[in-house]
Tab-separated table of C-alpha atoms and ligand atoms in Angstrom:
chain	number	residue	atom	x	y	z
A	1	UNK	CA	12.163	11.006	-10.633
A	2	UNK	CA	9.642	11.185	-7.631
A	3	UNK	CA	6.929	8.801	-6.539
A	4	UNK	CA	3.980	10.077	-5.244
A	5	UNK	CA	1.484	8.103	-2.990
A	6	UNK	CA	-2.010	9.362	-2.522
A	7	UNK	CA	-3.687	7.578	-0.120
A	8	UNK	CA	-4.264	6.931	3.673
A	9	UNK	CA	-2.370	6.662	6.830
A	10	UNK	CA	-3.776	5.022	9.790
A	11	UNK	CA	-3.332	3.942	13.161
A	12	UNK	CA	-3.163	-0.092	13.283
A	13	UNK	CA	-4.275	-1.389	16.476
A	14	UNK	CA	-3.993	-5.200	17.169
A	15	UNK	CA	-5.968	-6.789	19.661
A	16	UNK	CA	-5.954	-10.392	20.571
A	17	UNK	CA	-9.293	-11.807	22.111
A	18	UNK	CA	-10.411	-15.594	22.615
A	19	UNK	CA	-13.392	-15.318	20.291
A	20	UNK	CA	-14.894	-12.985	17.946
A	21	UNK	CA	-17.758	-11.360	19.725
A	22	UNK	CA	-21.353	-12.158	19.233
A	23	UNK	CA	-23.934	-9.550	18.712
A	24	UNK	CA	-24.436	-7.643	22.084
A	25	UNK	CA	-21.723	-9.457	23.699
A	26	UNK	CA	-18.805	-7.509	25.962
A	27	UNK	CA	-15.609	-9.203	25.833
A	28	UNK	CA	-11.888	-8.926	27.420
A	29	UNK	CA	-9.323	-8.712	25.219
A	30	UNK	CA	-5.466	-7.693	24.969
A	31	UNK	CA	-3.759	-5.009	23.047
A	32	UNK	CA	-0.725	-6.533	21.126
A	33	UNK	CA	0.637	-3.575	19.294
A	34	UNK	CA	-0.156	-0.074	17.967
A	35	UNK	CA	1.567	1.301	14.728
A	36	UNK	CA	1.327	3.173	11.729
A	37	UNK	CA	-0.555	1.438	8.911
A	38	UNK	CA	-2.921	1.939	5.874
A	39	UNK	CA	-1.701	0.984	2.483
A	40	UNK	CA	-0.781	4.328	1.485
A	41	UNK	CA	1.578	4.778	4.191
A	42	UNK	CA	2.916	1.146	4.059
A	43	UNK	CA	3.877	1.221	0.211
A	44	UNK	CA	5.266	4.786	0.906
A	45	UNK	CA	7.635	3.736	3.750
A	46	UNK	CA	8.683	0.471	1.882
A	47	UNK	CA	9.454	2.737	-1.589
A	48	UNK	CA	11.403	5.198	0.873
A	49	UNK	CA	13.355	2.498	2.626
A	50	UNK	CA	14.595	1.437	-0.992
A	51	UNK	CA	15.793	4.962	-1.411
A	52	UNK	CA	13.205	6.204	-3.667
A	53	UNK	CA	12.340	10.015	-3.057
A	54	UNK	CA	8.783	9.540	-1.973
A	55	UNK	CA	5.694	11.761	-1.457
A	56	UNK	CA	2.894	10.574	0.590
A	57	UNK	CA	-0.169	12.372	0.572
A	58	UNK	CA	-2.595	11.444	3.256
A	59	UNK	CA	-4.638	13.028	5.942
A	60	UNK	CA	-4.522	13.049	9.463
A	61	UNK	CA	-6.846	14.077	12.467
A	62	UNK	CA	-6.727	16.335	15.285
A	63	UNK	CA	-6.883	13.717	17.764
A	64	UNK	CA	-3.679	12.360	19.882
A	65	UNK	CA	-3.111	9.656	17.093
A	66	UNK	CA	-2.934	12.450	14.563
A	67	UNK	CA	-0.073	13.924	16.508
A	68	UNK	CA	1.367	10.492	17.132
A	69	UNK	CA	1.510	9.455	13.369
A	70	UNK	CA	2.710	12.919	12.159
A	71	UNK	CA	5.727	12.536	14.633
A	72	UNK	CA	6.216	8.635	13.853
A	73	UNK	CA	6.048	9.283	10.207
A	74	UNK	CA	9.373	11.435	10.678
A	75	UNK	CA	11.634	8.183	11.606
A	76	UNK	CA	10.932	7.341	7.833
A	77	UNK	CA	12.313	9.396	5.170
A	78	UNK	CA	9.025	10.530	3.433
A	79	UNK	CA	7.406	13.752	3.096
A	80	UNK	CA	3.762	13.464	4.441
A	81	UNK	CA	1.452	16.438	3.330
A	82	UNK	CA	-0.832	17.844	4.458
A	83	UNK	CA	1.325	19.017	7.601
A	84	UNK	CA	-1.779	19.879	9.663
A	85	UNK	CA	-4.548	17.906	10.478
A	86	UNK	CA	-7.631	17.923	8.320
A	87	UNK	CA	-10.497	15.648	10.290
A	88	UNK	CA	-11.576	15.765	14.063
A	89	UNK	CA	-10.154	12.161	14.232
A	90	UNK	CA	-7.268	9.840	12.655
A	91	UNK	CA	-8.349	6.766	10.564
A	92	UNK	CA	-7.969	3.852	12.569
A	93	UNK	CA	-7.655	0.401	11.793
A	94	UNK	CA	-8.550	-2.221	14.842
A	95	UNK	CA	-7.685	-5.696	13.914
A	96	UNK	CA	-8.924	-8.377	16.259
A	97	UNK	CA	-7.181	-11.746	16.105
A	98	UNK	CA	-8.880	-14.549	18.066
A	99	UNK	CA	-7.796	-17.642	19.416
A	100	UNK	CA	-8.466	-20.039	16.320
A	101	UNK	CA	-6.408	-17.822	13.547
A	102	UNK	CA	-9.802	-16.046	12.553
A	103	UNK	CA	-9.709	-12.177	12.377
A	104	UNK	CA	-11.898	-9.390	12.087
A	105	UNK	CA	-11.016	-5.565	10.810
A	106	UNK	CA	-12.617	-2.223	11.531
A	107	UNK	CA	-11.272	0.508	9.320
A	108	UNK	CA	-12.460	4.333	9.422
A	109	UNK	CA	-12.220	6.588	6.506
A	110	UNK	CA	-12.984	9.919	7.862
A	111	UNK	CA	-9.519	11.408	7.258
A	112	UNK	CA	-9.091	9.985	3.859
A	113	UNK	CA	-12.220	11.345	3.018
A	114	UNK	CA	-11.720	14.836	4.298
A	115	UNK	CA	-8.725	15.068	1.838
A	116	UNK	CA	-10.480	17.106	-1.228
A	117	UNK	CA	-9.103	16.408	-4.875
A	118	UNK	CA	-8.338	20.258	-4.893
A	119	UNK	CA	-5.683	20.057	-2.352
A	120	UNK	CA	-4.354	16.659	-3.625
A	121	UNK	CA	-3.719	18.804	-6.471
A	122	UNK	CA	-1.862	21.172	-5.008
A	123	UNK	CA	0.476	18.730	-3.330
A	124	UNK	CA	1.275	17.313	-6.923
A	125	UNK	CA	2.024	20.774	-8.403
A	126	UNK	CA	5.604	19.789	-8.433
A	127	UNK	CA	5.248	16.530	-10.411
A	128	UNK	CA	6.919	16.468	-13.539
A	129	UNK	CA	6.471	14.113	-16.330
A	130	UNK	CA	7.783	10.652	-15.839
A	131	UNK	CA	7.016	11.062	-12.114
A	132	UNK	CA	4.712	8.303	-10.735
A	133	UNK	CA	1.406	8.645	-8.898
A	134	UNK	CA	0.430	5.527	-6.966
A	135	UNK	CA	-3.203	5.038	-5.701
A	136	UNK	CA	-4.997	2.152	-3.658
A	137	UNK	CA	-8.371	1.704	-2.943
A	138	UNK	CA	-9.391	3.863	0.096
A	139	UNK	CA	-10.512	6.737	-1.874
A	140	UNK	CA	-13.845	7.003	-3.597
A	141	UNK	CA	-13.750	6.080	-7.376
A	142	UNK	CA	-14.722	9.677	-8.624
A	143	UNK	CA	-11.393	11.128	-6.691
A	144	UNK	CA	-9.511	8.257	-7.530
A	145	UNK	CA	-10.317	8.763	-11.435
A	146	UNK	CA	-9.783	12.411	-11.074
A	147	UNK	CA	-6.269	11.826	-10.054
A	148	UNK	CA	-5.357	9.613	-12.427
A	149	UNK	CA	-6.842	11.366	-15.202
A	150	UNK	CA	-4.977	14.502	-14.019
A	151	UNK	CA	-1.813	12.413	-13.892
A	152	UNK	CA	-2.191	10.933	-17.475
A	153	UNK	CA	-2.472	14.326	-18.827
A	154	UNK	CA	0.581	15.638	-17.220
A	155	UNK	CA	2.538	12.934	-18.511
A	156	UNK	CA	2.971	11.010	-15.167
A	157	UNK	CA	2.991	7.254	-14.812
A	158	UNK	CA	0.014	5.815	-13.313
A	159	UNK	CA	0.270	2.559	-10.723
A	160	UNK	CA	-2.944	1.471	-9.071
A	161	UNK	CA	-3.292	-1.038	-6.657
A	162	UNK	CA	-7.101	-1.330	-6.116
A	163	UNK	CA	-7.324	-2.566	-2.363
A	164	UNK	CA	-9.558	-2.349	-0.691
A	165	UNK	CA	-11.292	-3.389	-3.648
A	166	UNK	CA	-14.338	-1.374	-5.182
A	167	UNK	CA	-16.262	-3.109	-8.304
A	168	UNK	CA	-16.488	0.417	-9.746
A	169	UNK	CA	-13.129	0.526	-9.889
A	170	UNK	CA	-13.191	-1.594	-13.198
A	171	UNK	CA	-13.793	1.389	-15.452
A	172	UNK	CA	-10.325	3.096	-14.455
A	173	UNK	CA	-8.192	0.586	-16.202
A	174	UNK	CA	-7.638	2.857	-19.392
A	175	UNK	CA	-6.245	5.297	-17.316
A	176	UNK	CA	-3.676	2.838	-15.896
A	177	UNK	CA	0.212	2.061	-16.713
A	178	UNK	CA	0.790	-0.471	-14.316
A	179	UNK	CA	-1.932	-2.586	-12.287
A	180	UNK	CA	-0.950	-4.574	-9.175
A	181	UNK	CA	-3.537	-7.003	-8.070
A	182	UNK	CA	-4.298	-10.249	-6.050
A	183	UNK	CA	-6.343	-12.972	-7.459
A	184	UNK	CA	-9.436	-11.890	-5.843
A	185	UNK	CA	-9.380	-8.390	-7.225
A	186	UNK	CA	-8.156	-9.818	-10.752
A	187	UNK	CA	-11.095	-11.947	-10.790
A	188	UNK	CA	-13.704	-9.048	-9.642
A	189	UNK	CA	-11.996	-6.271	-11.752
A	190	UNK	CA	-10.647	-8.100	-14.975
A	191	UNK	CA	-7.952	-5.928	-15.689
A	192	UNK	CA	-7.690	-5.242	-19.177
A	193	UNK	CA	-5.749	-2.708	-21.520
A	194	UNK	CA	-2.977	-2.035	-18.963
A	195	UNK	CA	0.718	-1.676	-19.934
A	196	UNK	CA	2.042	-4.177	-16.948
A	197	UNK	CA	-0.365	-6.162	-15.248
A	198	UNK	CA	0.720	-7.811	-11.956
A	199	UNK	CA	-0.867	-10.400	-10.375
A	200	UNK	CA	0.051	-11.647	-6.740
A	201	UNK	CA	-0.977	-15.076	-5.597
A	202	UNK	CA	0.154	-15.118	-2.133
A	203	UNK	CA	2.509	-18.350	-1.338
A	204	UNK	CA	1.878	-19.296	-4.969
A	205	UNK	CA	3.840	-16.475	-6.289
A	206	UNK	CA	3.201	-13.428	-8.952
A	207	UNK	CA	2.883	-12.945	-12.387
A	208	UNK	CA	3.705	-10.308	-14.865
A	209	UNK	CA	1.665	-9.833	-17.922
A	210	UNK	CA	2.965	-7.247	-20.391
A	211	UNK	CA	1.838	-7.521	-24.340
A	212	UNK	CA	2.828	-10.774	-25.417
A	213	UNK	CA	5.316	-11.207	-22.456
A	214	UNK	CA	4.556	-13.235	-19.425
A	215	UNK	CA	6.812	-13.724	-16.574
A	216	UNK	CA	6.510	-15.698	-13.472
A	217	UNK	CA	8.215	-15.466	-9.809
A	218	UNK	CA	7.408	-18.294	-7.008
A	219	UNK	CA	7.088	-17.051	-3.771
A	220	UNK	CA	10.360	-17.616	-1.702
A	221	UNK	CA	10.131	-20.385	0.203
A	222	UNK	CA	9.724	-19.244	4.020
A	223	UNK	CA	7.938	-20.068	7.348
A	224	UNK	CA	5.228	-17.671	7.098
A	225	UNK	CA	3.676	-16.298	10.360
A	226	UNK	CA	1.387	-13.267	9.231
A	227	UNK	CA	0.988	-12.286	5.670
A	228	UNK	CA	-0.274	-8.574	6.652
A	229	UNK	CA	1.317	-6.215	4.327
A	230	UNK	CA	2.781	-8.918	1.903
A	231	UNK	CA	1.108	-7.046	-1.038
A	232	UNK	CA	2.256	-3.991	0.097
A	233	UNK	CA	5.929	-5.041	0.360
A	234	UNK	CA	5.889	-6.817	-2.836
A	235	UNK	CA	4.295	-3.609	-4.876
A	236	UNK	CA	6.577	-1.209	-3.184
A	237	UNK	CA	9.739	-3.242	-3.997
A	238	UNK	CA	8.975	-4.042	-7.574
A	239	UNK	CA	8.442	-0.578	-8.313
A	240	UNK	CA	11.677	0.533	-6.629
A	241	UNK	CA	13.588	-2.299	-8.089
A	242	UNK	CA	12.421	-1.168	-11.809
A	243	UNK	CA	12.548	2.578	-11.042
A	244	UNK	CA	16.187	2.362	-9.698
A	245	UNK	CA	17.369	0.282	-13.027
A	246	UNK	CA	15.253	2.753	-15.292
A	247	UNK	CA	13.269	-0.470	-16.770
A	248	UNK	CA	9.623	-1.341	-16.665
A	249	UNK	CA	8.878	-4.209	-13.951
A	250	UNK	CA	11.014	-7.266	-15.131
A	251	UNK	CA	12.063	-10.471	-13.898
A	252	UNK	CA	14.794	-9.198	-11.762
A	253	UNK	CA	12.402	-6.853	-10.106
A	254	UNK	CA	9.806	-9.399	-9.706
A	255	UNK	CA	12.558	-11.724	-7.700
A	256	UNK	CA	13.363	-8.668	-5.571
A	257	UNK	CA	9.903	-8.017	-4.783
A	258	UNK	CA	9.045	-11.787	-3.795
A	259	UNK	CA	12.297	-11.604	-1.906
A	260	UNK	CA	11.168	-8.709	0.261
A	261	UNK	CA	7.529	-9.976	0.453
A	262	UNK	CA	8.734	-13.181	2.020
A	263	UNK	CA	10.485	-11.321	4.848
A	264	UNK	CA	7.149	-9.672	5.735
A	265	UNK	CA	5.590	-12.872	6.086
A	266	UNK	CA	8.156	-14.211	8.299
A	267	UNK	CA	7.175	-11.616	10.867
A	268	UNK	CA	3.982	-10.824	12.717
A	269	UNK	CA	2.578	-7.368	12.578
A	270	UNK	CA	2.825	-4.598	9.841
A	271	UNK	CA	5.302	-1.705	9.911
A	272	UNK	CA	7.426	-3.967	12.240
A	273	UNK	CA	7.193	-6.727	9.906
A	274	UNK	CA	8.605	-4.657	6.544
A	275	UNK	CA	12.307	-5.367	5.824
A	276	UNK	CA	14.469	-2.780	6.876
A	277	UNK	CA	16.363	-0.186	4.795
A	278	UNK	CA	19.551	-2.240	5.268
A	279	UNK	CA	17.765	-5.370	4.215
A	280	UNK	CA	16.080	-3.693	1.160
A	281	UNK	CA	19.492	-2.630	-0.165
A	282	UNK	CA	20.976	-6.391	0.170
A	283	UNK	CA	17.839	-7.383	-1.683
A	284	UNK	CA	18.013	-4.706	-4.280
A	285	UNK	CA	21.670	-5.414	-5.148
A	286	UNK	CA	21.425	-9.019	-5.240
A	287	UNK	CA	21.534	-10.508	-8.869
A	288	UNK	CA	20.614	-14.004	-8.802
B	301	ATP	P1	-2.008	-8.531	1.731
B	301	ATP	O1	-3.246	-8.088	1.621
B	301	ATP	O2	-1.732	-9.984	2.549
B	301	ATP	O3	-0.851	-7.714	1.825
B	301	ATP	P2	-2.061	-9.187	-0.904
B	301	ATP	O4	-3.403	-10.102	-1.209
B	301	ATP	O5	-2.088	-8.064	-1.595
B	301	ATP	O6	-1.528	-9.576	0.337
B	301	ATP	P3	-0.470	-11.840	-1.822
B	301	ATP	O7	-0.980	-12.222	-3.183
B	301	ATP	O8	-1.100	-12.549	-0.636
B	301	ATP	O9	-0.897	-10.469	-1.653
B	301	ATP	O10	0.884	-11.504	-1.586
B	301	ATP	C1	1.797	-10.919	-2.336
B	301	ATP	C2	3.082	-11.313	-2.539
B	301	ATP	O11	3.574	-12.001	-1.387
B	301	ATP	C3	3.288	-12.780	-3.165
B	301	ATP	O12	3.493	-12.831	-4.402
B	301	ATP	C4	4.708	-13.439	-2.819
B	301	ATP	O13	5.537	-13.022	-3.324
B	301	ATP	C5	4.570	-12.955	-0.984
B	301	ATP	N1	3.561	-14.032	-0.310
B	301	ATP	C6	2.421	-14.133	0.288
B	301	ATP	N2	2.422	-15.123	0.976
B	301	ATP	C7	3.436	-15.640	1.021
B	301	ATP	C8	3.864	-17.038	1.690
B	301	ATP	N3	3.176	-17.547	2.556
B	301	ATP	N4	5.137	-17.227	1.740
B	301	ATP	C9	6.140	-16.746	0.844
B	301	ATP	N5	5.883	-15.474	0.204
B	301	ATP	C10	4.434	-15.015	0.342
């Protein structure tokens, strides 16, 4: 069983600044970190660290960042396709953190948009019934819908994390088996008709709704320093825990996901904050 993640991979640059700049201002800042990011890559990396056979379909650019991403991803045990660059520039997220705790984020989408549907379908050619197609919100509604339609007609299990959120995603629910949304996305998109609905609520925990079943798991109590990537960690570990045991996302998967996400929120950064493969093995073999 394989998980195909079709989405984005970006260079995350985090900058520390005194205050968010006013229009026309020129300010100094300090670059704090640079690492791989993007919701597609984040979720693929964590799935792979959990021991899942993971295939990331995400585009990089011809710039130095693209080369760096393609080299850096080799440290993680995932296959990244396309192997060649598609756009002039790799996608980038520049995260500005101000002294008073505010932030502003600029993300580019050119590489993700350069990845045509037909090309993604080529990389999905080996997918078999029972494999998973996981998508986030970085593709257009049309491309996201076409991929999920293809997946359903080929017997794949579809998993959707509609972030960044687009109100037009509301039409996609009939194609989705497992939806993972935060409270804001749940309010905007009203997920209905999915087999398994997971709603995360930050420090308050997370719920699973399935048919007449409702499960809740409180967040693990930790000193939270940076919640970036908590949702990606949660989703990937929830999926991995259930796939490893051959079950639908259940109470134990919720517990494993909460434990893993609590590690991510207790550390700064994104990739640097994610649990390691050893930490994930310990979590996934733990029965409370
Ligand atoms: P992000 O966009 O920041 O990655 P999200 O909005 O997709 O996150 P959240 O609902 O904020 O997702 O968090 C996902 C899960 O992470 C929660 O259900 C919880 O288990 C864990 N989590 C988030 N914040 C905290 C916290 N302060 N303490 C402990 N666990 C947390």
